[in-house]
CSV table of C-alpha atoms and ligand atoms in Angstrom, one decimal:
chain,number,residue,atom,x,y,z
V,1,MET,CA,-19.2,-42.8,25.8
V,2,ALA,CA,-16.2,-43.3,23.6
V,3,GLU,CA,-17.7,-46.0,21.5
V,4,LYS,CA,-15.6,-47.0,18.4
V,5,LYS,CA,-17.3,-46.5,15.2
V,6,THR,CA,-16.7,-48.4,12.0
V,7,CYS,CA,-16.7,-47.0,8.5
V,8,SER,CA,-20.1,-46.8,6.9
V,9,VAL,CA,-19.0,-47.9,3.5
V,10,GLU,CA,-20.4,-51.3,2.8
V,11,GLY,CA,-17.8,-54.1,3.0
V,12,CYS,CA,-15.1,-51.8,4.6
V,13,GLY,CA,-15.3,-52.3,8.3
V,14,ARG,CA,-12.3,-50.3,9.3
V,15,GLU,CA,-12.3,-47.9,12.2
V,16,ALA,CA,-13.9,-44.6,11.4
V,17,VAL,CA,-12.0,-41.4,11.9
V,18,ARG,CA,-14.6,-38.9,10.6
V,19,GLU,CA,-18.3,-38.3,10.7
V,20,ILE,CA,-19.8,-36.3,7.9
V,21,SER,CA,-23.3,-35.4,6.7
V,22,TYR,CA,-24.9,-37.8,4.3
V,23,LEU,CA,-25.6,-34.9,2.1
V,24,ASP,CA,-21.9,-34.4,1.6
V,25,ALA,CA,-21.1,-38.1,1.6
V,26,LYS,CA,-23.5,-38.8,-1.2
V,27,ILE,CA,-20.9,-38.2,-3.8
V,28,LEU,CA,-19.2,-41.4,-2.7
V,29,GLU,CA,-22.3,-43.2,-3.9
V,30,GLU,CA,-22.7,-41.1,-7.0
V,31,ARG,CA,-19.1,-41.0,-8.1
V,32,ALA,CA,-17.4,-43.9,-6.6
V,33,GLY,CA,-20.3,-46.4,-6.7
V,34,LEU,CA,-20.0,-47.2,-3.0
V,35,LYS,CA,-22.8,-48.2,-0.7
V,36,LEU,CA,-23.2,-46.2,2.5
V,37,LYS,CA,-24.9,-47.1,5.7
V,38,VAL,CA,-26.6,-43.9,7.0
V,39,TYR,CA,-27.2,-43.2,10.6
V,40,HIS,CA,-29.7,-41.0,12.4
V,41,ALA,CA,-31.6,-40.2,9.2
V,42,HIS,CA,-35.0,-38.7,9.5
V,43,PRO,CA,-36.0,-37.6,6.0
V,44,PRO,CA,-36.7,-35.0,4.8
V,45,ARG,CA,-35.4,-32.8,7.6
V,46,ARG,CA,-32.4,-34.8,8.6
V,47,PRO,CA,-30.3,-36.4,5.9
V,48,GLY,CA,-28.3,-38.4,8.5
V,49,ILE,CA,-24.6,-39.0,9.0
V,50,VAL,CA,-22.1,-41.5,7.9
V,51,TYR,CA,-18.8,-42.5,9.4
V,52,LEU,CA,-15.7,-42.8,7.3
V,53,CYS,CA,-12.3,-44.5,7.8
V,54,GLU,CA,-9.1,-42.7,6.9
V,55,GLU,CA,-9.0,-44.3,3.4
V,56,HIS,CA,-12.6,-43.4,2.5
V,57,TYR,CA,-12.3,-40.0,4.0
V,58,LYS,CA,-9.4,-39.3,1.8
V,59,LEU,CA,-11.3,-40.5,-1.2
V,60,TRP,CA,-14.3,-38.3,-0.2
V,61,LYS,CA,-12.1,-35.3,0.2
V,62,LYS,CA,-10.7,-35.9,-3.3
V,63,LEU,CA,-14.1,-36.3,-4.8
V,64,SER,CA,-15.6,-33.3,-3.0
V,65,ARG,CA,-12.7,-31.1,-4.1
V,66,GLU,CA,-13.3,-32.0,-7.7
V,67,ASP,CA,-17.0,-31.4,-7.2
V,68,ARG,CA,-16.4,-28.0,-5.9
V,69,LYS,CA,-14.1,-27.1,-8.8
V,70,ILE,CA,-16.8,-28.2,-11.3
V,71,LYS,CA,-19.4,-26.1,-9.5
V,72,GLU,CA,-17.1,-23.0,-9.4
V,73,LEU,CA,-16.4,-23.3,-13.0
V,74,SER,CA,-20.0,-23.6,-14.0
V,75,MET,CA,-20.9,-20.6,-11.8
V,76,LYS,CA,-18.3,-18.5,-13.6
V,77,GLY,CA,-19.6,-20.1,-16.8
K,122,ZN,ZN1,-13.9,-47.3,4.9
């Protein structure tokens, strides 16, 4: 079924282009202060997934890139 998904960011409502794990998407809540609707979550084993529109996916990529950089730096530390 090719059902159209909408972005999981509260108040967004644009068409989703990506689906990512909530574990990864969490930084949008932690860093950008966004609220996410999480699908298929069955804690603690399944964190669930969120859908992101192009805009929010770009934002997420940016945040996760920064996050990785910080982690790498602290590992070399
Ligand atoms: Zn969005």
